XYZ file of C-alpha atoms in Angstrom:
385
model
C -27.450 -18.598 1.756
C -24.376 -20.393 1.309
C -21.682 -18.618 3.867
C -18.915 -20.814 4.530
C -18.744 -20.188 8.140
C -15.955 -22.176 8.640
C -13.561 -21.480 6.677
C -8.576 12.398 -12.417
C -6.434 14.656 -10.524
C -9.253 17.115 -9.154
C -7.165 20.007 -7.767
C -4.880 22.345 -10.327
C -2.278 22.574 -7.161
C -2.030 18.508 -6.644
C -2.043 18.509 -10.224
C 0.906 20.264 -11.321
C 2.650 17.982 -8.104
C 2.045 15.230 -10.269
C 3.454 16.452 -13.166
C 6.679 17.753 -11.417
C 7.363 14.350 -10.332
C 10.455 12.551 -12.029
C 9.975 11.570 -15.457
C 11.189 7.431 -15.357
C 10.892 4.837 -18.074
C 8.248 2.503 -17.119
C 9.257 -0.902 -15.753
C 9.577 -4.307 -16.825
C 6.806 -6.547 -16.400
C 9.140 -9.790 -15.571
C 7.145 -12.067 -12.538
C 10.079 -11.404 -10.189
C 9.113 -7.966 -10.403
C 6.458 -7.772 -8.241
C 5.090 -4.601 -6.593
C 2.525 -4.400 -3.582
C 0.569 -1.560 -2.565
C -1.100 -0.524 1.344
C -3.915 1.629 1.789
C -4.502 2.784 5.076
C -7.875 4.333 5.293
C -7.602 6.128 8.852
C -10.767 6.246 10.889
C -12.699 2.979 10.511
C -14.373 2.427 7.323
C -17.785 1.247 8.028
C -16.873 -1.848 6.130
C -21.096 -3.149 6.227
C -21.742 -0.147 4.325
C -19.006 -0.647 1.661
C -19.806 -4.691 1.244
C -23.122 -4.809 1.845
C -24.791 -8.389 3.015
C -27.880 -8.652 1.239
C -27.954 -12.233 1.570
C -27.490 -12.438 5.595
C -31.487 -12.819 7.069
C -29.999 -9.729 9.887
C -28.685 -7.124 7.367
C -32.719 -5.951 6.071
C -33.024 -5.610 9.702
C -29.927 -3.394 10.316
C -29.471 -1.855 7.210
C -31.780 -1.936 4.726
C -33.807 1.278 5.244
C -30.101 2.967 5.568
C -28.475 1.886 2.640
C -31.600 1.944 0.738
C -32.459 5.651 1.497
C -33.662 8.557 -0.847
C -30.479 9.920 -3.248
C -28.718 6.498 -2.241
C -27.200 5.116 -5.568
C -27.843 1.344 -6.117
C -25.846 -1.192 -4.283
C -23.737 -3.174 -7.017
C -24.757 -6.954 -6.776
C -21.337 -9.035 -6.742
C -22.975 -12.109 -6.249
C -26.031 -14.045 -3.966
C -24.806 -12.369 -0.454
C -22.978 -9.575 -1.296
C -22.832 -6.445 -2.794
C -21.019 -3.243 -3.269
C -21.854 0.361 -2.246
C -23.085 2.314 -5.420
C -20.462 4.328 -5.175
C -17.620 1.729 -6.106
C -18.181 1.052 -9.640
C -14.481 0.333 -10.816
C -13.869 -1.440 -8.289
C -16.807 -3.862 -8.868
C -15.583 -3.656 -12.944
C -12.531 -5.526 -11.504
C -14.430 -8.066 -9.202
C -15.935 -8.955 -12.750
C -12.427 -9.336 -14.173
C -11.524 -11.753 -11.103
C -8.949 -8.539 -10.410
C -10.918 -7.722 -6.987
C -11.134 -10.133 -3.708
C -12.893 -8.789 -1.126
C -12.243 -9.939 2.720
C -14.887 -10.139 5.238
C -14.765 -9.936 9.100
C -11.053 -8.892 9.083
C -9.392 -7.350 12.131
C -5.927 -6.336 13.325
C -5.190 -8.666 16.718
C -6.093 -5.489 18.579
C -9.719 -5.467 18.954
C -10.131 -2.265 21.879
C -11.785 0.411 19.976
C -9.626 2.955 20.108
C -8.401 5.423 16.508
C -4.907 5.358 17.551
C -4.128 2.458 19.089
C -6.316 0.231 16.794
C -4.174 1.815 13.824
C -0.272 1.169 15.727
C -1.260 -2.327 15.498
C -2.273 -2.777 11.964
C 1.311 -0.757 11.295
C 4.087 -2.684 13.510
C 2.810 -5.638 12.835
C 2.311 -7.233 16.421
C -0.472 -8.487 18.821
C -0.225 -5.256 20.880
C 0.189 -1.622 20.264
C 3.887 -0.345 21.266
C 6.735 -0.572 18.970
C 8.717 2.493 16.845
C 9.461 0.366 13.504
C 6.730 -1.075 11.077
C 5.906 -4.380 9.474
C 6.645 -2.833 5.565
C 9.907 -1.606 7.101
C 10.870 -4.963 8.175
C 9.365 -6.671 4.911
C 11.962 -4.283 2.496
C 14.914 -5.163 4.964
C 14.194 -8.810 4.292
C 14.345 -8.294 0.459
C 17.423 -7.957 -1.049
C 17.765 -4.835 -3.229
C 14.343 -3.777 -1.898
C 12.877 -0.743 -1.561
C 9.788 0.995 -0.321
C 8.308 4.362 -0.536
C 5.519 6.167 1.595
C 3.475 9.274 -0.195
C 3.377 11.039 3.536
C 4.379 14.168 4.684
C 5.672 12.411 7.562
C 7.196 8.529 7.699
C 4.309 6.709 8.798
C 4.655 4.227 11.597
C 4.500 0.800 8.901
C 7.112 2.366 7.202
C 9.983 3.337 9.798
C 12.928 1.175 10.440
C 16.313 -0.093 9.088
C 14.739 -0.717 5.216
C 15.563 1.090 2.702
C 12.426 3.460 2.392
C 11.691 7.462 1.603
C 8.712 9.613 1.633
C 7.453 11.633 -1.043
C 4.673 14.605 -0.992
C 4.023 18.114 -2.028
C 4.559 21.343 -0.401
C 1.856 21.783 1.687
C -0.888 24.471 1.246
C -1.449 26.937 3.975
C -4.542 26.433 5.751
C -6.162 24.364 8.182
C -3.972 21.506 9.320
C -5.383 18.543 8.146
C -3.868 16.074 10.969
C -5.768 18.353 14.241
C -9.457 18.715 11.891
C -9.380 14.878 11.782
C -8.653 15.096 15.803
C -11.495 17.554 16.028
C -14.184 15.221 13.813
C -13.404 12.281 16.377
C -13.599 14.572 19.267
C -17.086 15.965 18.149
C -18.600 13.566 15.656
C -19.864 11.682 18.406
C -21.835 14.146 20.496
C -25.587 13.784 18.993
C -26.215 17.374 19.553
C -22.891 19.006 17.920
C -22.501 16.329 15.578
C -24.603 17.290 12.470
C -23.566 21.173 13.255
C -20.290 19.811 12.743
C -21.249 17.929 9.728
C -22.042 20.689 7.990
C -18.760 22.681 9.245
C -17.170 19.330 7.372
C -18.634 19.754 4.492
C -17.667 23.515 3.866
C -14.164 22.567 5.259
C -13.938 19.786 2.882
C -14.969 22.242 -0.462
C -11.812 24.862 0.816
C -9.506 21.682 0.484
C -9.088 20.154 4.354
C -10.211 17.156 3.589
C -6.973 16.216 1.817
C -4.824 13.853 3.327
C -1.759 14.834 5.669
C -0.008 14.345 2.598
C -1.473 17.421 0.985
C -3.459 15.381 -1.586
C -6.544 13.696 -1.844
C -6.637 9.896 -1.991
C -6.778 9.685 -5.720
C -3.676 11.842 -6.396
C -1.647 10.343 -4.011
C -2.172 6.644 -5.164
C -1.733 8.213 -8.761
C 1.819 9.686 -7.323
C 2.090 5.710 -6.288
C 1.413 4.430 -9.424
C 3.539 6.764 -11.428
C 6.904 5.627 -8.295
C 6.418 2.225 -8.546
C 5.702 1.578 -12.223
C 9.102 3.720 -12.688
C 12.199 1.319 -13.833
C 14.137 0.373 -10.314
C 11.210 2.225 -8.587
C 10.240 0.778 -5.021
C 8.742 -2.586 -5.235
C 6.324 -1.687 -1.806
C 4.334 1.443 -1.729
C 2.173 3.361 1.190
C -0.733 5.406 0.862
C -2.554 6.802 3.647
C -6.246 8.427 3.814
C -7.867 10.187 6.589
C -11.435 10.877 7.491
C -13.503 7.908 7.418
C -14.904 8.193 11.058
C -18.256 8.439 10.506
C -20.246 8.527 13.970
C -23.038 11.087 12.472
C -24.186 11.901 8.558
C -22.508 8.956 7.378
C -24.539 8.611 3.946
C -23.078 11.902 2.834
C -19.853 11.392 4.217
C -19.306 7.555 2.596
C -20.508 8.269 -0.457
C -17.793 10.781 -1.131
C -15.437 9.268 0.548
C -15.960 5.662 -1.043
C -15.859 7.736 -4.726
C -12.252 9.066 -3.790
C -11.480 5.680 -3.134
C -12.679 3.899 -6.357
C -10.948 6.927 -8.117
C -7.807 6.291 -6.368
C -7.965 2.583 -7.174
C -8.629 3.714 -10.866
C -5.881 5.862 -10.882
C -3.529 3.852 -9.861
C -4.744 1.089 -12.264
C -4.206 3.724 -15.240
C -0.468 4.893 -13.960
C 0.663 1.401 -12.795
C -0.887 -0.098 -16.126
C 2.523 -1.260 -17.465
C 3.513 -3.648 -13.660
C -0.611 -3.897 -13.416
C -0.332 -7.991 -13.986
C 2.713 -7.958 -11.403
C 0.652 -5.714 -8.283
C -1.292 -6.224 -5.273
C -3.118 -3.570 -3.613
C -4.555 -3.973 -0.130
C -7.121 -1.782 0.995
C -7.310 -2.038 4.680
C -8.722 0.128 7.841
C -8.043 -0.116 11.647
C -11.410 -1.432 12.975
C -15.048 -1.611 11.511
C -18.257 0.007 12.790
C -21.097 -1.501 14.789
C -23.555 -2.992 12.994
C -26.816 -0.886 13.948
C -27.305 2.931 12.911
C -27.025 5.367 15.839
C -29.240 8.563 16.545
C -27.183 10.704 14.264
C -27.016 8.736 11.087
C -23.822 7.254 11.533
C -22.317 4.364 13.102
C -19.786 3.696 16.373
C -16.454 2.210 16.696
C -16.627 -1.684 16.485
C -14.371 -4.727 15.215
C -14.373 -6.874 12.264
C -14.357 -4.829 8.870
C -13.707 -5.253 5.797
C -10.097 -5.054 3.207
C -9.848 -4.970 -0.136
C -7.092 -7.008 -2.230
C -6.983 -5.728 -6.067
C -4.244 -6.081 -9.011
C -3.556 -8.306 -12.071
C -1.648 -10.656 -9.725
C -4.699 -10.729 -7.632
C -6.889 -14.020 -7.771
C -10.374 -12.273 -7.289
C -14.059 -12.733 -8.377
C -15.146 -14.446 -5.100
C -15.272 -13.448 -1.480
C -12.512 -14.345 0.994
C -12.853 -14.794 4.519
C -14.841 -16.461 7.083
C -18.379 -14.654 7.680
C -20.042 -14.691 11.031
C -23.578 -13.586 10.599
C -25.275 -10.792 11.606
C -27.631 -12.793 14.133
C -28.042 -10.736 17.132
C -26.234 -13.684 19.045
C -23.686 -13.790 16.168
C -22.749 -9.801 16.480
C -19.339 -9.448 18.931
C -20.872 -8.273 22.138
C -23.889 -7.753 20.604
C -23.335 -4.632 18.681
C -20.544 -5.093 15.888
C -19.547 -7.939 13.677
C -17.052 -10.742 15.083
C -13.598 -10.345 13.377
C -13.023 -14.537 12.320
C -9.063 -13.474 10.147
C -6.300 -11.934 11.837
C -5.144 -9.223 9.216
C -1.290 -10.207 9.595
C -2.535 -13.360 7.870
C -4.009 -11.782 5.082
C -0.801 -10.153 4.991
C 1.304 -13.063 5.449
C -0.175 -14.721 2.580
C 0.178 -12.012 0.075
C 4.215 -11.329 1.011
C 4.928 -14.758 0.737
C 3.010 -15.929 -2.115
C 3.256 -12.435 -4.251
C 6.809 -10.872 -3.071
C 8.425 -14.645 -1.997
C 9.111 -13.574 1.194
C 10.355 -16.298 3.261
C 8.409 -18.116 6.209
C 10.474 -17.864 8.483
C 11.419 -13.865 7.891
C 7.372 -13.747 7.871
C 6.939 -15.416 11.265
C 10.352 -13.878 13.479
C 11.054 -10.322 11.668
C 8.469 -9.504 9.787
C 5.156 -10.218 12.037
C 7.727 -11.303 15.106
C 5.865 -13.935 17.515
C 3.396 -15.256 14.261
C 4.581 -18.631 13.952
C 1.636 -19.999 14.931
C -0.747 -17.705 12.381
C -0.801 -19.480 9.425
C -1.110 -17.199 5.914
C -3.797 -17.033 3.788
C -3.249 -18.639 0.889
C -4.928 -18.682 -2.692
C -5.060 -15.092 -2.732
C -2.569 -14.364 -5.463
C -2.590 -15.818 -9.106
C 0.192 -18.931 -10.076
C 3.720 -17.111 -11.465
């Protein structure tokens, strides 16, 4: 191995939402014109299932008879090490067009295990986990002209603040309130006798539509609502998305590899709406925490640390693997049990506002990610203007 250890629209409802939304002539592609893209996948993507480590000597060990079970689709070989769940196939199209860098062993500064907490911290942009305004918030104040949107129901914590940002969804369906069955999956997921009951309450749930996000739609309508905002002339130059669902303590097979289709068709739909700014975007792909690395006693993995993001877009200088990998060594693993987080997220973060949307460094370090002068940003991540 040679780690560097060191360094489209499904529903007829959500579909006739998109086609209400405000017809705009389609923006400029000029380099100053830059848009960037979060996705917030809410529950802990088991980020060893979606990049798979082939090449570490622990992962056979771990994972291979999971992710090489009966009905799994084959992994999608990205290069000696690493791989792609089966389910991902656009995604890993774009690795091939250097338009896809995944991140490995990435982790807000909170490193608790806890949904809620885990997920304030990747939003307002500090070491801790108190705070009422967000780090996107504070990035469109500190761009002149800027402006962001967030397709939520609700303003989501990254976006609130003194910026000039708006929310955008559809009316809501009646039915079972998507925000208290996510509460209920965390609450029972993990109890080995209720939890593949409950699996199977999911799965009906999810067929009568409550698997949408809080938003009303499903990840691949709402980052096709994105696409269609932000490619709009004058439309907002930083975008939200938000997913739910992607705790997966029991059943996790069936769960991920539904899950991780919405979000390759989400990525894909936003590549086909934002296809006119495409060259000028970043997207990041992020979650709050990652899983442990064994399989528990109900198919499924536990809350744990360092995950995985995704960073994808025309402006995006993919094809390679970023980040720092630890190993999977029992002695390796964070407390034995889930892989060590080696990059602070806001750095990732750092890197792609400054480089991408020329934010300045200091604005990065004191208002943007306040008390980060001493995190350095990534750099490299973004293609030369």
């Amino acid at each position: 191995m040679n780690f560097d250890r060191r360094g489209f629209l499904g529903m007829s409802a959500a579909s006739l939402a998109l086609a209400a939304l405000p017809k705009f002539a389609l923006a400029a592609a000029g380099r100053g014109d830059t848009r960037f893209l979060l996705v917030l996948l809410r529950g802990g993507l088991d980020g060893l299932h979606a990049l798979q480590a082939p090449g570490d000597p622990g992962f056979a060990a771990l994972r291979g008879d999971f992710v090489n079970s009966k009905g799994q689709a084959p992994s999608l070989q990205l290069n000696v090490d690493f791989a792609l769940h089966g389910a991902l196939g656009f995604m890993a199209g774009l690795y091939a067009q250097q338009q896809l860098l995944p991140m490995v062993a990435v982790a807000p500064p909170y490193r608790q295990r806890s949904h809620f907490e885990a997920q304030d911290c990747v939003e307002n942009g500090t070491t801790g986990t108190s705070g009422t305004t967000g780090w996107l918030n504070r990035c469109v104040a500190a761009m002149p002209g800027g402006k962001g949107l967030a397709i939520s129901a609700v303003m989501p914590l990254a976006m609130r603040g003194k910026g000039d940002v708006s929310t955008w969804s559809p009316p809501l369906a009646k039915g079972v309130d998507p925000i208290l069955w996510q509460q209920l999956q965390v609450l029972y997921a993990a109890d080995p006798s209720l939890a593949p009951t409950f699996a199977g309450i999911d799965a009906r749930m999810e067929a009568m539509g409550a698997g949408k996000s809080q938003n009303g739609l499903k990840l691949p309508q709402a980052m096709a609502a994105a696409a269609k905002f932000m490619a709009a002339a004058n439309g907002p130059r930083i975008g939200f998305v938000e997913d739910t669902g992607w705790d997966s303590h029991g059943g996790e097979l069936a769960l991920l590899d539904r899950k991780l289709a919405e979000l390759d068709a989400g990525v894909k739909a936003f590549h086909a709406g934002a296809e006119s700014i495409w060259n000028n975007t970043v997207v990041v792909i992020v979650t709050e925490f990652g899983r442990t690395a064994a399989i528990n006693g109900t198919g499924g993995t536990d809350h744990g640390t360092g995950g995985v993001a995704f960073v994808a877009g025309g402006a995006v200088k993919g094809g390679r693997i970023a980040g720092q990998w630890p190993g999977l060594g029992r002695t390796q693993l964070n407390e034995g049990r889930d892989l060590l987080a080696t990059t602070d997220m806001r750095a990732l973060f750092k890197g792609i506002l400054r480089e991408h949307l020329e934010v300045g460094s200091d604005a990065l370090a004191r208002s943007v990610f306040p008390d980060s002068a001493g995190l350095p940003s990534l750099p490299g991540l973004v293609r030369a203007g």
